[in-house]
XYZ file of C-alpha atoms in Angstrom:
651
model
C 18.242 -3.681 12.955
C 16.349 -4.762 15.722
C 16.825 -7.994 15.939
C 18.208 -8.106 19.472
C 16.020 -11.521 20.340
C 17.561 -13.998 17.952
C 21.693 -12.468 18.928
C 22.474 -15.505 20.302
C 20.548 -17.858 17.907
C 22.523 -15.870 14.983
C 25.598 -16.631 16.839
C 25.460 -20.162 17.457
C 23.915 -21.297 14.209
C 26.661 -19.640 12.070
C 24.149 -18.777 9.598
C 23.897 -15.477 7.144
C 20.953 -13.513 7.606
C 18.805 -12.397 5.690
C 16.109 -9.375 5.917
C 13.442 -8.807 3.538
C 12.073 -5.011 3.915
C 8.628 -4.353 2.418
C 4.975 -3.599 3.012
C 1.358 -4.362 2.060
C 0.076 -1.450 -0.165
C 3.206 -2.443 -2.242
C 2.343 -4.551 -5.634
C 6.262 -5.917 -6.002
C 6.751 -7.109 -2.121
C 2.957 -8.908 -2.407
C 4.278 -10.824 -5.935
C 7.714 -11.833 -4.347
C 5.395 -13.351 -1.166
C 3.054 -14.932 -3.752
C 5.877 -16.104 -5.878
C 9.229 -16.678 -4.506
C 8.736 -16.952 -0.710
C 5.890 -19.448 -1.546
C 8.102 -21.651 -3.587
C 8.794 -24.700 -1.644
C 12.074 -25.155 -2.771
C 12.912 -21.228 -1.757
C 11.151 -22.029 1.764
C 13.889 -25.343 2.856
C 16.853 -23.400 1.421
C 16.165 -20.406 3.271
C 14.942 -22.385 6.738
C 18.246 -24.923 6.383
C 20.914 -22.333 5.430
C 19.448 -18.695 6.937
C 18.158 -16.877 9.470
C 15.117 -15.308 8.605
C 13.555 -11.009 9.283
C 10.537 -9.766 7.685
C 9.941 -6.060 8.461
C 7.723 -3.794 7.771
C 9.152 -0.296 6.629
C 5.971 1.639 7.757
C 6.496 -0.427 11.263
C 10.360 0.065 11.878
C 11.129 2.775 8.738
C 14.399 3.555 10.745
C 15.960 -0.195 9.949
C 14.431 0.588 6.280
C 16.415 3.555 5.943
C 19.564 2.091 7.285
C 19.215 -0.814 4.706
C 17.822 1.340 1.663
C 21.308 3.443 2.428
C 23.606 0.332 2.577
C 21.899 -0.790 -0.816
C 22.042 2.446 -2.896
C 25.747 2.657 -1.617
C 26.383 -0.377 -3.064
C 24.071 -1.317 -6.187
C 22.937 2.543 -6.977
C 19.128 2.204 -6.465
C 16.940 0.584 -4.036
C 13.408 0.180 -3.464
C 10.710 -2.717 -2.389
C 10.548 -5.389 -1.526
C 14.466 -4.773 -0.364
C 16.530 -7.683 0.191
C 19.272 -7.637 2.308
C 21.699 -10.492 3.677
C 23.722 -9.332 6.900
C 27.037 -11.865 8.389
C 26.001 -13.491 12.152
C 27.194 -10.123 13.674
C 24.502 -7.971 11.718
C 27.106 -7.108 8.744
C 25.325 -6.559 5.376
C 27.526 -6.992 2.191
C 24.772 -7.724 -0.454
C 21.539 -6.190 -1.114
C 19.260 -6.103 -4.009
C 15.056 -5.150 -4.829
C 12.301 -7.910 -6.414
C 14.267 -10.920 -7.224
C 12.169 -14.061 -9.334
C 12.706 -17.822 -7.965
C 14.986 -18.873 -10.194
C 17.094 -15.994 -9.592
C 16.636 -15.320 -6.375
C 17.617 -19.159 -5.781
C 20.935 -19.019 -7.852
C 21.764 -15.787 -5.343
C 20.905 -17.209 -2.169
C 22.765 -20.507 -3.355
C 26.281 -18.752 -4.902
C 25.857 -16.496 -1.018
C 26.171 -19.602 0.833
C 28.679 -21.514 -1.207
C 30.966 -18.449 -0.465
C 30.152 -17.721 3.127
C 31.308 -21.793 3.408
C 33.631 -21.501 0.833
C 35.638 -18.503 0.945
C 34.508 -16.481 4.082
C 37.350 -14.124 4.402
C 36.201 -12.682 1.383
C 32.891 -12.190 2.461
C 33.718 -11.225 5.899
C 36.161 -8.540 4.724
C 33.238 -6.869 2.039
C 30.983 -7.076 5.372
C 33.929 -4.838 7.525
C 34.186 -2.626 4.193
C 30.776 -1.755 4.106
C 30.046 -1.408 7.633
C 32.808 0.875 8.084
C 31.618 3.263 5.171
C 28.061 3.473 6.938
C 29.414 4.893 10.517
C 31.643 7.150 9.006
C 28.570 8.089 6.174
C 26.458 8.309 9.570
C 29.451 10.389 11.161
C 29.464 13.184 8.273
C 30.229 16.716 8.772
C 27.721 18.558 6.768
C 27.971 21.845 8.749
C 29.294 24.990 8.043
C 32.721 26.640 10.147
C 31.120 29.766 10.952
C 32.700 32.497 13.581
C 31.165 32.004 16.771
C 30.145 35.394 17.615
C 28.821 36.022 14.455
C 26.231 33.344 14.910
C 23.832 35.267 12.416
C 26.588 33.987 9.525
C 24.001 31.070 8.366
C 21.239 33.162 7.054
C 24.042 33.916 3.928
C 23.778 30.750 2.825
C 19.783 31.053 2.373
C 20.348 33.153 -0.157
C 22.750 31.281 -1.847
C 20.739 28.101 -1.211
C 17.532 29.758 -2.644
C 18.981 30.449 -5.897
C 20.863 26.885 -5.835
C 17.658 25.440 -5.039
C 15.906 26.468 -8.063
C 18.338 26.179 -10.384
C 19.048 22.300 -9.199
C 15.208 22.219 -9.989
C 15.238 23.230 -13.509
C 17.806 20.810 -14.312
C 15.439 18.127 -13.511
C 12.049 19.593 -14.406
C 9.978 18.428 -17.558
C 8.709 21.613 -19.348
C 6.221 19.904 -21.203
C 4.721 17.627 -18.911
C 5.317 19.218 -15.153
C 6.621 17.191 -12.140
C 10.431 16.513 -12.573
C 12.677 13.759 -13.639
C 14.671 11.311 -11.268
C 18.273 10.132 -12.369
C 16.342 7.971 -15.465
C 14.764 9.579 -17.353
C 13.622 7.295 -19.702
C 9.862 7.579 -21.095
C 8.687 4.407 -18.606
C 10.893 5.705 -15.564
C 7.680 6.712 -12.838
C 7.935 10.452 -11.261
C 7.250 11.128 -7.480
C 5.396 13.646 -6.021
C 7.890 15.106 -3.445
C 5.613 17.809 -1.408
C 8.577 19.217 0.422
C 10.047 20.861 -3.174
C 6.435 22.131 -4.425
C 6.184 23.818 -0.762
C 9.586 25.313 -1.265
C 8.583 26.223 -4.660
C 5.703 27.832 -3.778
C 7.973 29.786 -0.840
C 10.122 31.070 -3.519
C 7.611 31.725 -6.215
C 4.820 33.378 -4.443
C 5.821 34.280 -0.958
C 8.867 36.563 -2.011
C 9.054 38.371 -4.673
C 12.697 38.403 -6.068
C 12.302 39.479 -9.799
C 13.077 36.580 -12.157
C 14.261 33.630 -9.495
C 10.461 33.795 -8.244
C 9.274 33.888 -11.926
C 11.550 30.266 -12.574
C 9.917 28.974 -9.345
C 6.230 29.981 -10.489
C 6.579 28.783 -14.118
C 7.580 25.021 -12.779
C 5.491 25.235 -10.048
C 1.984 26.054 -12.207
C 2.729 23.504 -14.493
C 3.096 20.909 -11.668
C 0.451 21.811 -9.960
C -1.877 21.620 -13.559
C -0.656 18.203 -14.395
C -1.049 17.276 -10.679
C -4.518 18.525 -10.342
C -5.939 17.920 -14.222
C -3.572 14.523 -15.348
C -3.528 10.414 -13.773
C -2.313 11.052 -10.689
C -5.724 12.798 -9.699
C -8.280 9.804 -9.145
C -11.253 11.851 -11.083
C -13.634 9.468 -9.977
C -13.677 9.176 -6.385
C -10.806 11.434 -5.440
C -7.515 11.164 -3.976
C -4.105 10.903 -5.336
C -2.328 7.846 -6.987
C 1.383 7.137 -5.761
C 3.223 7.886 -8.457
C 2.459 8.313 -12.819
C 4.482 7.992 -16.227
C 6.301 11.459 -17.291
C 2.984 12.138 -19.357
C 0.795 12.334 -16.791
C -0.793 9.625 -18.230
C 0.111 6.366 -16.204
C -0.038 5.849 -12.158
C 0.870 3.225 -9.846
C -2.132 2.917 -8.729
C -1.296 1.986 -4.894
C -2.739 4.895 -2.429
C -1.104 6.369 0.640
C -2.082 7.984 3.278
C 0.919 10.541 3.548
C 0.758 11.455 -0.031
C -3.253 12.536 0.810
C -2.058 14.120 3.667
C 0.791 16.428 2.236
C -0.724 17.018 -1.450
C -3.921 18.626 0.630
C -2.172 20.530 2.583
C 0.304 21.652 -0.022
C -2.405 22.677 -2.627
C -4.394 24.167 0.541
C -1.272 26.469 0.846
C -0.826 27.388 -2.783
C -4.244 28.434 -3.092
C -3.824 30.365 -0.055
C -0.483 32.064 -1.140
C -1.514 32.873 -4.960
C -0.133 35.836 -6.081
C -3.121 38.744 -6.143
C -0.873 40.655 -9.279
C -1.557 37.775 -11.343
C -4.571 38.030 -13.689
C -7.819 37.317 -11.572
C -9.817 35.176 -13.778
C -6.623 32.428 -13.824
C -6.315 33.151 -10.331
C -9.385 32.123 -9.464
C -9.768 29.188 -12.116
C -6.913 27.737 -10.186
C -7.949 28.171 -6.790
C -11.622 26.686 -7.442
C -9.648 23.605 -8.994
C -7.147 23.270 -6.046
C -10.559 23.479 -3.577
C -12.149 21.028 -5.436
C -9.542 18.585 -5.000
C -8.852 19.178 -1.768
C -12.508 18.284 -0.948
C -13.078 15.477 -2.950
C -9.643 14.143 -1.773
C -11.138 14.776 1.770
C -13.822 12.770 1.159
C -12.111 9.774 -0.056
C -10.102 9.635 2.838
C -12.992 10.222 5.289
C -15.028 7.381 3.455
C -11.844 4.717 2.902
C -9.064 5.583 4.790
C -10.627 6.083 7.898
C -10.805 3.280 10.322
C -13.874 2.379 13.021
C -12.618 5.155 15.434
C -11.899 7.705 13.277
C -8.261 7.073 12.857
C -6.337 6.550 9.033
C -5.175 4.023 7.950
C -1.929 3.382 6.475
C -3.269 3.254 2.865
C -4.786 0.929 -0.600
C -3.144 -1.263 -2.277
C -2.951 -1.474 -6.349
C -3.859 -4.433 -7.097
C -7.656 -5.988 -6.927
C -9.538 -8.735 -9.032
C -11.084 -8.148 -12.353
C -14.642 -7.573 -11.953
C -15.570 -9.580 -15.049
C -14.935 -11.177 -18.243
C -13.363 -14.373 -18.594
C -10.214 -13.313 -16.367
C -12.919 -12.283 -13.560
C -11.188 -12.637 -10.215
C -7.851 -12.832 -11.092
C -5.698 -10.109 -9.427
C -4.325 -7.095 -11.725
C -3.079 -3.815 -10.442
C -5.313 -0.713 -11.760
C -8.414 -3.268 -11.813
C -10.370 -1.346 -9.548
C -9.920 1.473 -11.192
C -10.282 1.630 -15.011
C -13.138 0.938 -17.286
C -13.679 -0.244 -20.880
C -15.335 2.633 -23.150
C -18.796 0.121 -23.587
C -19.407 0.329 -19.756
C -18.748 4.233 -19.701
C -21.079 4.732 -22.128
C -23.783 2.005 -20.886
C -23.778 4.102 -17.910
C -23.687 7.601 -18.562
C -26.910 6.549 -20.756
C -25.741 5.821 -24.272
C -23.252 7.507 -26.126
C -25.886 10.793 -27.495
C -26.424 11.386 -24.069
C -24.783 14.995 -23.029
C -23.092 13.394 -19.874
C -20.963 10.914 -21.874
C -20.382 13.005 -24.455
C -18.930 16.000 -22.186
C -17.239 12.835 -19.973
C -15.326 11.495 -23.347
C -14.171 14.748 -24.606
C -13.209 16.521 -21.247
C -11.402 13.253 -20.053
C -10.097 11.411 -23.565
C -12.106 8.328 -23.253
C -11.778 6.285 -26.625
C -12.325 2.503 -27.210
C -8.890 1.604 -27.749
C -8.447 2.645 -24.197
C -6.502 6.161 -23.301
C -3.247 4.675 -20.906
C -0.508 4.927 -23.285
C 3.462 3.996 -23.072
C 4.749 0.307 -22.850
C 2.989 -0.055 -19.390
C -0.029 1.137 -20.756
C -0.197 -1.854 -22.991
C -1.018 -3.623 -19.937
C -4.664 -1.583 -20.385
C -5.474 -1.965 -23.734
C -9.056 -0.777 -23.987
C -8.946 0.333 -20.754
C -9.529 4.197 -20.174
C -8.696 5.710 -16.300
C -9.881 9.438 -16.136
C -7.301 12.260 -16.637
C -8.144 15.844 -18.275
C -7.223 16.469 -22.042
C -9.674 19.577 -22.456
C -10.910 22.359 -20.514
C -14.511 22.995 -19.768
C -14.125 26.159 -21.685
C -13.308 23.989 -25.078
C -16.055 21.578 -24.425
C -18.688 24.353 -24.267
C -17.386 25.934 -27.842
C -17.368 22.627 -29.521
C -20.675 21.600 -27.943
C -21.960 24.806 -28.255
C -23.398 24.792 -24.499
C -21.808 26.535 -20.979
C -18.847 26.276 -19.241
C -20.739 25.194 -16.212
C -23.082 22.511 -17.968
C -20.200 20.859 -19.209
C -19.092 20.608 -15.467
C -22.475 19.511 -14.196
C -22.685 16.921 -17.134
C -19.361 15.644 -16.411
C -19.905 15.748 -13.071
C -22.825 13.266 -12.776
C -21.026 10.745 -14.956
C -18.827 10.035 -12.644
C -20.944 10.150 -10.073
C -22.381 7.179 -12.082
C -18.885 5.546 -12.556
C -18.256 6.088 -9.267
C -21.307 3.879 -7.992
C -20.243 1.472 -10.890
C -16.802 1.203 -9.193
C -18.207 0.818 -5.922
C -19.780 -2.449 -7.027
C -16.146 -3.959 -8.002
C -13.921 -5.946 -5.555
C -11.804 -2.975 -3.820
C -8.096 -3.081 -3.595
C -6.992 -4.184 -0.563
C -6.036 -1.517 2.741
C -3.020 -1.823 5.439
C -4.930 -0.723 8.288
C -2.328 -0.072 10.237
C -2.843 3.173 11.554
C 0.503 5.236 12.212
C 1.054 7.568 14.833
C 2.960 9.897 12.284
C 0.486 9.786 9.287
C -2.722 10.865 11.499
C -0.426 13.859 12.844
C -0.335 14.628 8.794
C -4.074 14.139 8.456
C -4.676 16.567 11.515
C -2.698 19.154 9.497
C -4.185 18.674 6.346
C -8.113 18.706 8.081
C -6.968 21.929 9.567
C -5.777 23.564 6.111
C -8.998 22.407 4.409
C -10.937 23.448 7.543
C -9.599 27.328 6.257
C -9.918 26.318 2.500
C -13.660 24.908 2.457
C -15.709 26.650 4.709
C -18.751 24.937 3.536
C -16.837 21.349 5.215
C -14.951 23.567 8.028
C -17.142 22.170 11.206
C -16.696 18.805 9.758
C -13.118 18.952 9.261
C -12.565 20.171 12.340
C -14.344 17.826 14.417
C -12.199 15.202 12.298
C -8.616 16.509 12.848
C -9.702 17.381 17.174
C -10.879 13.538 17.245
C -7.425 12.335 15.417
C -5.732 14.566 18.057
C -7.515 13.711 21.109
C -6.615 9.666 19.895
C -3.200 10.465 19.320
C -2.463 12.115 22.674
C -5.163 9.379 24.383
C -3.282 5.988 22.867
C 0.165 7.014 21.240
C 1.445 9.482 24.460
C 2.621 8.025 27.661
C 2.384 10.288 29.991
C 4.728 10.270 33.562
C 2.121 8.974 36.382
C 4.397 11.262 38.797
C 4.609 13.780 36.591
C 1.926 15.030 33.929
C 4.155 17.085 31.659
C 6.867 14.841 31.052
C 6.351 12.179 28.493
C 7.897 8.684 28.627
C 7.322 7.420 25.512
C 5.956 7.458 21.954
C 3.891 4.685 19.952
C 4.664 4.078 16.570
C 1.110 2.219 15.704
C -1.748 3.811 17.575
C -4.253 1.045 18.951
C -7.877 1.728 20.373
C -6.841 0.457 23.716
C -3.414 2.432 23.186
C -1.025 1.413 25.996
C -3.369 -1.138 27.406
C -3.248 -2.877 24.364
C -2.497 -6.991 23.868
C -1.017 -6.129 20.845
C 2.348 -5.570 20.603
C 4.141 -1.904 21.465
C 5.913 -0.549 18.448
C 8.255 2.114 19.817
C 8.175 5.518 17.794
C 10.121 7.715 16.293
C 11.438 11.126 16.046
C 8.827 11.492 12.844
C 5.993 10.757 15.133
C 7.239 12.998 17.145
C 7.574 15.712 14.890
C 4.177 15.431 13.251
C 2.435 15.115 16.585
C 4.061 18.695 17.065
C 2.906 20.237 14.012
C -0.729 18.802 14.275
C -0.928 20.112 17.707
C 0.571 23.293 16.661
C -2.096 23.863 13.788
C -5.244 22.977 16.267
C -3.579 25.990 18.729
C -2.845 28.423 15.796
C -5.860 27.720 13.445
C -7.966 30.356 11.431
C -11.233 28.515 12.434
C -13.380 29.888 14.713
C -12.648 29.494 18.738
C -15.988 27.461 18.819
C -14.856 24.873 16.396
C -11.588 23.873 18.223
C -11.945 22.961 21.752
C -9.306 25.232 23.935
C -6.985 26.002 21.745
C -4.359 26.183 24.846
C -4.507 22.825 25.933
C -2.693 21.694 22.229
C 0.508 24.251 22.480
C 0.720 22.615 25.994
C 0.637 19.054 24.648
C 3.395 20.077 21.397
C 5.379 21.915 24.015
C 5.424 18.555 26.027
C 6.028 16.519 22.625
C 8.720 18.821 21.882
C 10.388 18.386 25.196
C 10.581 14.938 24.379
C 11.847 14.908 21.293
C 14.589 17.058 21.552
C 15.640 14.918 24.619
C 15.697 11.404 23.146
C 16.463 12.573 19.595
C 18.875 15.167 19.411
C 22.639 15.109 18.600
C 24.439 18.155 19.813
C 27.658 16.918 18.661
C 25.781 16.108 14.679
C 23.338 19.453 15.238
C 19.933 17.152 14.400
C 17.850 14.838 15.109
C 18.733 10.981 14.794
C 17.162 8.161 12.810
C 16.572 6.217 16.245
C 16.304 6.731 19.256
C 20.084 7.535 21.116
C 19.646 5.257 24.228
C 18.518 1.929 21.232
C 21.815 -0.120 20.937
C 19.738 -2.490 18.472
C 20.381 -0.560 16.014
C 24.033 -1.388 14.151
C 24.878 2.243 12.707
C 23.313 5.450 14.264
C 23.429 8.959 12.440
C 21.471 11.544 11.374
C 19.020 12.042 8.253
C 19.425 14.933 5.764
C 17.300 13.555 2.982
C 13.465 14.600 2.315
C 12.233 11.436 0.854
C 8.170 11.498 0.254
C 8.154 13.411 3.244
C 9.927 15.423 5.100
C 12.789 13.689 7.732
C 12.828 14.868 11.381
C 15.471 17.542 11.244
C 13.456 19.496 8.788
C 9.893 18.947 10.263
C 11.285 20.043 13.344
C 12.871 22.947 12.235
C 9.738 24.358 11.170
C 7.889 23.425 14.401
C 11.042 25.114 16.062
C 10.519 28.716 14.318
C 6.408 28.368 15.178
C 7.234 28.019 18.725
C 9.802 30.092 18.930
C 7.100 33.112 17.868
C 4.268 31.574 19.713
C 6.623 31.449 22.796
C 9.512 33.623 22.635
C 11.523 31.107 24.053
C 15.102 31.599 22.974
C 15.771 28.174 23.409
C 13.679 26.867 20.288
C 15.917 29.524 18.213
C 19.170 28.420 19.353
C 18.501 25.025 18.723
C 16.660 25.926 15.311
C 20.154 28.092 14.325
C 22.191 24.884 15.618
C 20.069 23.160 12.639
C 20.675 25.314 10.200
C 24.167 25.631 10.694
C 25.068 21.757 11.168
C 23.124 21.466 7.862
C 24.747 24.198 5.645
C 26.969 21.951 3.353
C 23.724 19.626 2.391
C 21.624 23.018 1.570
C 24.627 24.748 -0.258
C 25.664 21.820 -2.119
C 22.486 19.481 -2.464
C 19.828 21.991 -2.152
C 16.696 19.760 -2.990
C 18.097 16.715 -0.324
C 16.304 18.413 1.827
C 13.896 21.489 0.715
C 11.755 21.415 3.414
C 14.559 22.660 5.575
C 15.116 25.370 3.539
C 11.498 26.060 3.293
C 11.848 26.460 7.279
C 14.480 29.351 6.626
C 12.575 30.633 4.785
C 9.549 31.059 7.177
C 12.298 32.370 9.999
C 13.905 34.974 8.002
C 12.899 38.125 7.049
C 10.868 38.863 3.584
C 12.459 41.938 2.521
C 15.967 41.231 3.720
C 15.595 37.795 1.530
C 13.985 40.111 -1.063
C 16.722 42.775 -1.041
C 19.534 40.630 -1.282
C 18.762 38.219 -3.639
C 17.456 40.977 -6.232
C 20.934 42.727 -5.608
C 23.283 39.913 -6.275
C 20.691 38.241 -9.224
C 20.635 41.666 -10.980
């Protein structure tokens, strides 16, 4: 944890340390801020008895990772807002998620009383947790191989592919698509991990593995159909919501730029890799729906999530003011996005208009509302567009052409879009993070290949963002133009000269810069759309060199979650988990393969192989912990060899 400036104060005051981790777009973080932390009694008690530190997880994800891991180990779950209490020497011993004022005050009082009256028990528990954290950070995840046969790591990839598909099947929801978390209740939300879908795509469409590929395609296709058709996608303005309930009917209304970028890139890859032997009409229809969703998502990002200088902000909150009625002005989650039936009828020209009829039938609009489940009762009478019937089905019912259904429904959606934009908008988190903008460069370049009519626009946007990253987030040695000295976590308009606080970057920032620059260099668009492609390769190599120097651990065989020279983090280790985005090791593994393919430099291949050896246990025992690393391994190997070996083993 970065509390270096307060170290003397902590020791001198002999107080416990309370750390609250959250972010702007988190509705429960906002709820706790407005309720619990605004309570004058709680504020007074905290100021008298604790040293309080507030951490934005987007600015300091390495701190969030350490504390989230700690709380997960202590109580079995971890989410935001995250509250952790530590001893004055920064050893965590208790943690929790959201707490209302009464429970929070009781917890604060009990913990502080124990610190005063039974300190030895607290110290013993804190030492135990601290020791466990250090042991976890040094955990050996490698496989033992004969050094004379360093290619033996390839054998584990064969098993990991089969294991990965099997792990997916155990949590797959065959009815609605997507994957269950640890809790399979009807109210537990599904968070889409693009890395898992990318892995299934490579296995299902990139390889011909008899029944293994077939099983992967079933899960991928069902999930992609739900992503495109149901309530994870905003059918009015475009873009993807943060998560969705098991039946894909009720989302968490937050929108994150990380989700927009990764889901867009994943959908572009799927469209390009669709198996040609499938039914041509079905393939064409799916590709059309993917292309439409990608284009509308990029429209949303460029109109709503782009700052004045062309960079992309973190995301959009889920809450906003109710636009009308007796509760007008009150803040409610999803208020910006949902419509009562009467408003849809009014906007679309009445219940007898073809625009309303097509919209109502395709998207299931009703007087009672279409948002179901226990949480959906909060939205009684409200409708959120999600597809329940195909255009062909509605066309048959109305005795018109399928293309006419799409035309009428599109007009209706556009009318709702204009209506919605007159409402109070959800707040934006205006941070412009380096890693997220690197992801958006990758998404824009893939979208440029998928949507030829928008190619020049997307390429121009991608190159602008990449130039701003290079100019304002990358610090070059004034005495050596090829030596990168530092990377920023936040991209400011004034770059390194900004008067705002410099926030050091992390490994993920470097990895996504490299990915973005390589996508510009390797782009399939005309040379005229991206100027001086070779410059982007040179810059990618410079940043990769910096990443290796600052974050790669030879002893652990992977990239650390913090700078190796940073002494203010109380524990250091490598992260072996791909969450909503790939960890630095997984993303860099793919970059290393690409750099080796381009340059034929054996150093990149050697480092990649070391990563694979060092993470062998993870891939074998818990493949879905690092699906993006398995994807990198699949890309690195000869397809024919993989197919021959796995098909023989699964006969």
